[in-house]
Short mmCIF file of C-alpha atoms and ligand atoms in Angstrom, two decimals:
data_model
loop_
_atom_site.label_atom_id
_atom_site.label_comp_id
_atom_site.label_asym_id
_atom_site.label_seq_id
_atom_site.Cartn_x
_atom_site.Cartn_y
_atom_site.Cartn_z
CA MET A 8 -15.58 -23.22 18.20
CA GLU A 9 -11.82 -23.59 18.08
CA PHE A 10 -11.95 -27.25 19.05
CA GLU A 11 -14.66 -28.50 16.75
CA ASP A 12 -13.13 -28.40 13.29
CA ALA A 13 -9.95 -30.28 14.21
CA PRO A 14 -9.72 -34.03 13.70
CA ARG A 15 -9.52 -35.71 17.07
CA GLN A 16 -6.16 -37.10 18.11
CA HIS A 17 -5.62 -39.93 20.52
CA TYR A 18 -2.92 -39.50 23.11
CA THR A 19 -1.85 -41.55 26.10
CA GLU A 20 -1.60 -39.77 29.45
CA LYS A 21 2.16 -39.70 29.04
CA GLU A 22 1.89 -38.13 25.59
CA LYS A 23 -0.51 -35.52 26.92
CA GLN A 24 1.96 -34.56 29.61
CA GLU A 25 4.75 -34.37 27.06
CA ILE A 26 2.81 -32.15 24.70
CA PHE A 27 1.71 -29.94 27.54
CA ASN A 28 5.21 -29.56 28.98
CA ASN A 29 7.22 -29.45 25.76
CA GLU A 30 4.87 -27.67 23.33
CA PHE A 31 2.54 -25.57 25.47
CA MET A 32 4.47 -24.47 28.54
CA PRO A 33 7.40 -22.90 26.63
CA HIS A 34 4.98 -20.16 25.49
CA ILE A 35 3.97 -19.14 29.00
CA ASN A 36 5.85 -15.83 28.95
CA SER A 37 4.41 -14.75 25.61
CA MET A 38 0.98 -15.87 26.76
CA TYR A 39 1.24 -13.89 29.96
CA ASN A 40 2.38 -10.81 28.07
CA PHE A 41 -0.56 -11.21 25.67
CA GLY A 42 -2.97 -11.58 28.60
CA TYR A 43 -1.50 -8.55 30.29
CA ARG A 44 -1.57 -6.40 27.16
CA LEU A 45 -5.22 -7.33 26.61
CA THR A 46 -6.53 -6.85 30.15
CA LEU A 47 -3.92 -4.34 31.38
CA GLU A 48 -4.22 -5.95 34.81
CA ARG A 49 -1.66 -8.41 36.16
CA ASP A 50 -4.19 -10.46 38.15
CA ASP A 51 -6.61 -10.69 35.24
CA ALA A 52 -3.75 -11.72 32.99
CA LYS A 53 -2.89 -14.55 35.36
CA ASP A 54 -6.49 -15.78 35.44
CA LEU A 55 -6.77 -15.58 31.69
CA VAL A 56 -3.56 -17.49 31.10
CA GLN A 57 -4.49 -20.12 33.66
CA ASP A 58 -7.92 -20.60 32.06
CA THR A 59 -6.29 -20.87 28.67
CA TYR A 60 -3.86 -23.56 29.76
CA LEU A 61 -6.58 -25.55 31.50
CA LYS A 62 -8.71 -25.39 28.35
CA ALA A 63 -5.74 -26.36 26.23
CA TYR A 64 -5.20 -29.39 28.42
CA ARG A 65 -8.87 -30.34 28.46
CA PHE A 66 -9.06 -30.14 24.66
CA ILE A 67 -5.57 -31.41 23.98
CA GLU A 68 -6.89 -34.05 21.59
CA SER A 69 -8.01 -31.27 19.25
CA PHE A 70 -4.38 -30.27 18.99
CA GLN A 71 -2.23 -32.08 16.48
CA LYS A 72 1.19 -32.77 17.93
CA GLY A 73 3.99 -30.84 16.23
CA THR A 74 1.73 -28.18 14.68
CA ASN A 75 1.71 -24.50 15.64
CA ALA A 76 1.09 -24.69 19.38
CA LYS A 77 1.73 -21.01 19.93
CA ALA A 78 -0.95 -19.90 17.44
CA TRP A 79 -3.37 -22.47 18.88
CA LEU A 80 -2.81 -21.19 22.44
CA PHE A 81 -3.09 -17.55 21.39
CA ARG A 82 -6.39 -18.31 19.71
CA ILE A 83 -7.79 -19.93 22.85
CA LEU A 84 -6.64 -17.00 24.96
CA LYS A 85 -8.13 -14.48 22.56
CA ASN A 86 -11.46 -16.32 22.58
CA SER A 87 -11.47 -16.60 26.37
CA PHE A 88 -10.80 -12.90 26.56
CA ILE A 89 -13.72 -12.06 24.29
CA ASN A 90 -16.19 -14.59 25.67
CA ASP A 91 -15.39 -14.51 29.38
CA TYR A 92 -13.40 -11.46 30.29
CA ARG A 93 -14.78 -8.84 27.96
CA LYS A 94 -18.36 -9.86 28.65
CA LYS A 95 -17.72 -9.55 32.37
CA SER A 96 -16.13 -6.15 32.09
CA LYS A 97 -18.68 -5.07 29.46
CA GLU A 98 -16.10 -3.17 27.51
CA PRO A 99 -17.63 -2.77 24.08
CA SER A 100 -15.53 -2.98 20.98
CA LYS A 101 -15.05 0.58 19.87
CA VAL A 102 -13.52 -0.10 16.51
CA ASP A 103 -15.61 0.91 13.56
CA TYR A 104 -14.55 -1.70 11.03
CA GLN A 105 -16.51 -0.17 8.22
CA GLU A 106 -14.49 2.95 8.64
CA VAL A 107 -11.26 0.97 8.74
CA GLU A 108 -11.92 -0.68 5.40
CA THR A 109 -12.94 2.59 3.79
CA TYR A 110 -9.88 4.28 5.12
CA TYR A 111 -7.57 1.64 3.79
CA ASN A 112 -9.14 1.57 0.36
CA SER A 113 -9.28 5.30 -0.13
CA ASP A 114 -6.71 7.27 -2.10
CA GLU A 115 -5.85 9.24 0.98
CA VAL A 116 -3.59 6.54 2.31
CA ASP A 117 -0.74 7.34 -0.01
CA ARG A 118 -0.74 11.00 0.75
CA GLN A 119 -0.63 10.23 4.44
CA ILE A 120 1.60 7.20 4.32
CA THR A 121 2.93 7.85 7.79
CA PRO A 122 2.20 10.41 10.47
CA ASP A 123 5.22 12.63 10.50
CA LEU A 124 7.37 10.90 13.08
CA ARG A 125 11.15 10.82 13.04
CA VAL A 126 13.55 8.01 13.78
CA GLU A 127 15.56 10.22 16.13
CA SER A 128 12.59 11.10 18.28
CA LEU A 129 11.58 7.43 18.45
CA LYS A 130 15.04 6.46 19.61
CA ASP A 131 14.83 9.00 22.42
CA MET A 132 11.84 7.20 23.88
CA ILE A 133 13.81 5.25 26.40
CA GLY A 134 11.14 5.03 29.09
CA ASP A 135 7.62 3.62 28.97
CA GLU A 136 6.39 5.84 26.14
CA ILE A 137 6.14 3.04 23.57
CA SER A 138 4.52 0.63 25.99
CA ASN A 139 2.05 3.23 27.25
CA ALA A 140 1.15 4.28 23.73
CA LEU A 141 0.47 0.67 22.80
CA ASN A 142 -1.67 0.14 25.90
CA SER A 143 -3.70 3.24 25.13
CA LEU A 144 -4.98 1.87 21.81
CA ASP A 145 -8.41 0.23 21.57
CA VAL A 146 -8.09 -3.47 22.26
CA ASP A 147 -8.68 -4.63 18.68
CA PHE A 148 -5.94 -2.37 17.39
CA ARG A 149 -3.66 -3.29 20.27
CA THR A 150 -4.18 -6.97 19.52
CA VAL A 151 -2.92 -6.88 15.92
CA ILE A 152 0.22 -5.02 16.95
CA ILE A 153 0.89 -7.51 19.74
CA LEU A 154 0.48 -10.47 17.40
CA CYS A 155 2.49 -9.00 14.54
CA ASP A 156 5.20 -6.82 16.05
CA LEU A 157 5.66 -8.32 19.50
CA GLU A 158 5.11 -11.98 18.69
CA GLY A 159 6.04 -12.12 15.02
CA PHE A 160 2.99 -14.01 13.77
CA LYS A 161 2.46 -14.08 10.00
CA TYR A 162 -0.71 -12.56 8.52
CA GLU A 163 -2.11 -16.01 7.84
CA GLU A 164 -1.63 -17.07 11.45
CA MET A 165 -3.16 -13.82 12.67
CA ALA A 166 -6.18 -14.38 10.45
CA LYS A 167 -6.70 -17.78 12.09
CA ILE A 168 -6.13 -16.53 15.62
CA LEU A 169 -8.57 -13.64 15.16
CA ASP A 170 -11.06 -15.33 12.80
CA ILE A 171 -10.87 -12.51 10.28
CA PRO A 172 -9.79 -12.40 6.62
CA ILE A 173 -6.18 -11.55 5.78
CA GLY A 174 -7.29 -8.31 4.12
CA THR A 175 -8.79 -7.23 7.42
CA VAL A 176 -5.60 -8.18 9.24
CA ARG A 177 -3.66 -5.91 6.89
CA SER A 178 -6.03 -2.97 7.11
CA ARG A 179 -6.44 -3.20 10.86
CA LEU A 180 -2.70 -3.36 11.31
CA HIS A 181 -2.18 -0.35 9.12
CA ARG A 182 -4.75 1.67 11.03
CA ALA A 183 -3.37 0.51 14.38
CA ARG A 184 0.13 1.61 13.48
CA ASN A 185 -1.01 5.01 12.34
CA LEU A 186 -2.88 5.50 15.62
CA LEU A 187 0.20 4.40 17.53
CA LYS A 188 2.36 6.82 15.57
CA GLU A 189 -0.08 9.64 16.29
CA LYS A 190 0.29 8.94 20.02
CA LEU A 191 4.06 8.79 19.76
CA LYS A 192 4.11 11.98 17.76
CA SER A 193 2.44 13.82 20.59
CA TYR A 194 4.96 12.34 23.04
CA ALA A 195 7.73 13.49 20.71
CA GLN A 196 6.26 16.98 20.63
CA SER A 197 6.09 17.10 24.41
CA MET A 198 9.76 16.15 24.47
CA GLY A 199 10.56 19.15 22.35
CA TYR A 200 10.72 17.61 18.88
CA LYS A 201 8.82 19.36 16.15
CA MET B 138 9.57 1.60 -14.99
CA ALA B 139 7.20 -0.87 -16.60
CA THR B 140 4.43 -1.61 -14.16
CA SER B 141 4.07 -5.09 -15.61
CA SER B 142 7.35 -6.02 -13.92
CA ASN B 143 6.05 -5.04 -10.50
CA PRO B 144 5.90 -8.31 -8.54
CA PHE B 145 3.47 -6.74 -6.07
CA ILE B 146 0.68 -6.60 -8.64
CA LEU B 147 -2.19 -8.66 -7.31
CA ALA B 148 -4.03 -11.43 -9.05
CA ASP B 149 -6.85 -9.03 -9.91
CA GLY B 150 -4.36 -6.73 -11.68
CA LYS B 151 -4.69 -3.98 -9.09
CA LYS B 152 -1.52 -1.99 -8.53
CA PRO B 153 -0.72 -1.85 -4.83
CA SER B 154 0.02 1.46 -3.16
CA CYS B 155 3.38 2.37 -1.65
CA MET B 156 1.87 1.82 1.77
CA GLU B 157 0.72 -1.70 0.90
CA MET B 158 4.12 -2.65 -0.50
CA LEU B 159 5.88 -1.20 2.52
CA GLN B 160 3.65 -3.14 4.87
CA SER B 161 4.45 -6.46 3.20
CA ILE B 162 8.17 -5.72 3.38
CA LEU B 163 7.99 -4.61 6.98
CA ASP B 164 6.14 -7.68 8.17
CA GLY B 165 8.23 -10.21 6.28
CA GLU B 166 5.36 -11.12 3.98
CA ALA B 167 7.16 -10.21 0.76
CA THR B 168 8.73 -12.68 -1.68
CA PRO B 169 12.42 -12.32 -2.63
CA GLU B 170 11.35 -10.70 -5.94
CA GLN B 171 9.16 -8.23 -4.11
CA LYS B 172 11.98 -7.37 -1.72
CA GLU B 173 14.34 -6.76 -4.62
CA TYR B 174 11.77 -4.57 -6.36
CA PHE B 175 11.08 -2.56 -3.25
CA LYS B 176 14.78 -1.94 -2.60
CA LYS B 177 15.04 -0.28 -6.01
CA HIS B 178 11.74 1.51 -5.51
CA MET B 179 13.05 3.14 -2.32
CA ASP B 180 15.91 4.70 -4.31
CA HIS B 181 13.48 6.97 -6.07
CA CYS B 182 10.59 7.17 -3.61
CA MET B 183 11.40 9.42 -0.69
CA PRO B 184 8.15 8.78 1.26
CA CYS B 185 8.82 5.03 1.19
CA TYR B 186 12.43 5.50 2.20
CA LYS B 187 11.51 7.69 5.17
CA SER B 188 8.59 5.55 6.24
CA TYR B 189 10.61 2.37 5.97
CA ASN B 190 13.15 3.65 8.47
CA VAL B 191 10.56 4.97 10.91
CA ASP B 192 8.41 1.84 10.68
CA MET B 193 11.34 -0.52 11.08
CA THR B 194 12.58 1.39 14.11
CA LEU B 195 9.14 1.36 15.66
CA LYS B 196 8.73 -2.35 15.04
CA GLU B 197 12.05 -3.11 16.71
CA LEU B 198 11.29 -0.81 19.63
CA LEU B 199 7.91 -2.45 20.19
CA LYS B 200 9.58 -5.80 20.45
CA THR B 201 12.30 -4.70 22.85
CA LYS B 202 10.10 -2.46 25.00
CA CYS B 203 6.91 -4.47 25.22
CA CYS B 204 8.05 -8.10 25.47
CA GLY B 205 10.56 -10.07 27.39
CA GLY B 206 8.91 -10.04 30.79
CA ALA B 207 8.50 -13.37 32.51
CA ALA B 208 5.21 -14.79 33.73
CA PRO B 209 4.94 -14.84 37.53
CA GLU B 210 6.58 -17.97 38.89
CA ASP B 211 3.59 -19.06 40.94
CA LEU B 212 1.49 -19.06 37.77
CA VAL B 213 3.36 -22.01 36.31
CA ALA B 214 3.07 -23.88 39.61
CA GLN B 215 -0.66 -23.11 39.86
CA ILE B 216 -1.36 -24.36 36.37
CA LYS B 217 0.58 -27.57 36.93
CA ALA B 218 -1.17 -28.19 40.25
CA LYS B 219 -4.61 -27.77 38.65
CA ILE B 220 -3.72 -30.05 35.78
CA ASN B 221 -2.54 -32.75 38.14
CA THR B 222 -5.68 -32.64 40.25
CA THR B 223 -7.98 -32.84 37.21
CA ALA B 224 -5.94 -35.41 35.27
ZN1 ZN C 115 6.97 4.40 -2.61
#
């Protein structure tokens, strides 16, 4: 899958070590956070990140030195999560993509551009509200927010990491944010905001 | 305002919604012309103005609240040990 389409590079052992240490390892904290946000378990996150790095090393000749290592690593982790972890835990994908597309393309989106959430109430969320709200989203929605808002990937990079068209990246992101805002709105209400 | 000058208009001629423009701005996907256009648009579109502030705040909060943790130290050591035994 992710290793097949790339032209094969040839590296010496020394070069492999250099790429691994200088291009892959600097992303370990982001990778761990991604693993944790996907699995919501610290031990599972560790396993997932370790598997990802071992795969990255094993297939290092599919990686072209100096290209986007972070996106490449995120893609491997995402695929490991789907193929190994998710299968094991049998958590089905709950996102109805058909519905997402319809939602995005309907005229209703402009009327409801944003769930009514205020800047002031957001700024009062000084505890774990934001983090908990993010973790409570279905994994496919959570993933696009992690990639875009936490990690700053561009739509094009996200499309490659997730193997979906850019239009789907956009619509899924929009839906994810509205769901997140709905959650935060109920937190805000419980804190006494209207 | 002449819609023909809207730099957000897609190749197929479809006029993007406020929400679609806002999303491009928010995520840094807009061109300089699009940013300029949207800045003026916000002056007369209250929903965009309000949403822009909420969405920007949320985006910043997500980054500060949900990132920044370090991976466990033994994880790095474990990975390096495995690499060295397989290499
Ligand atoms: Zn507008």
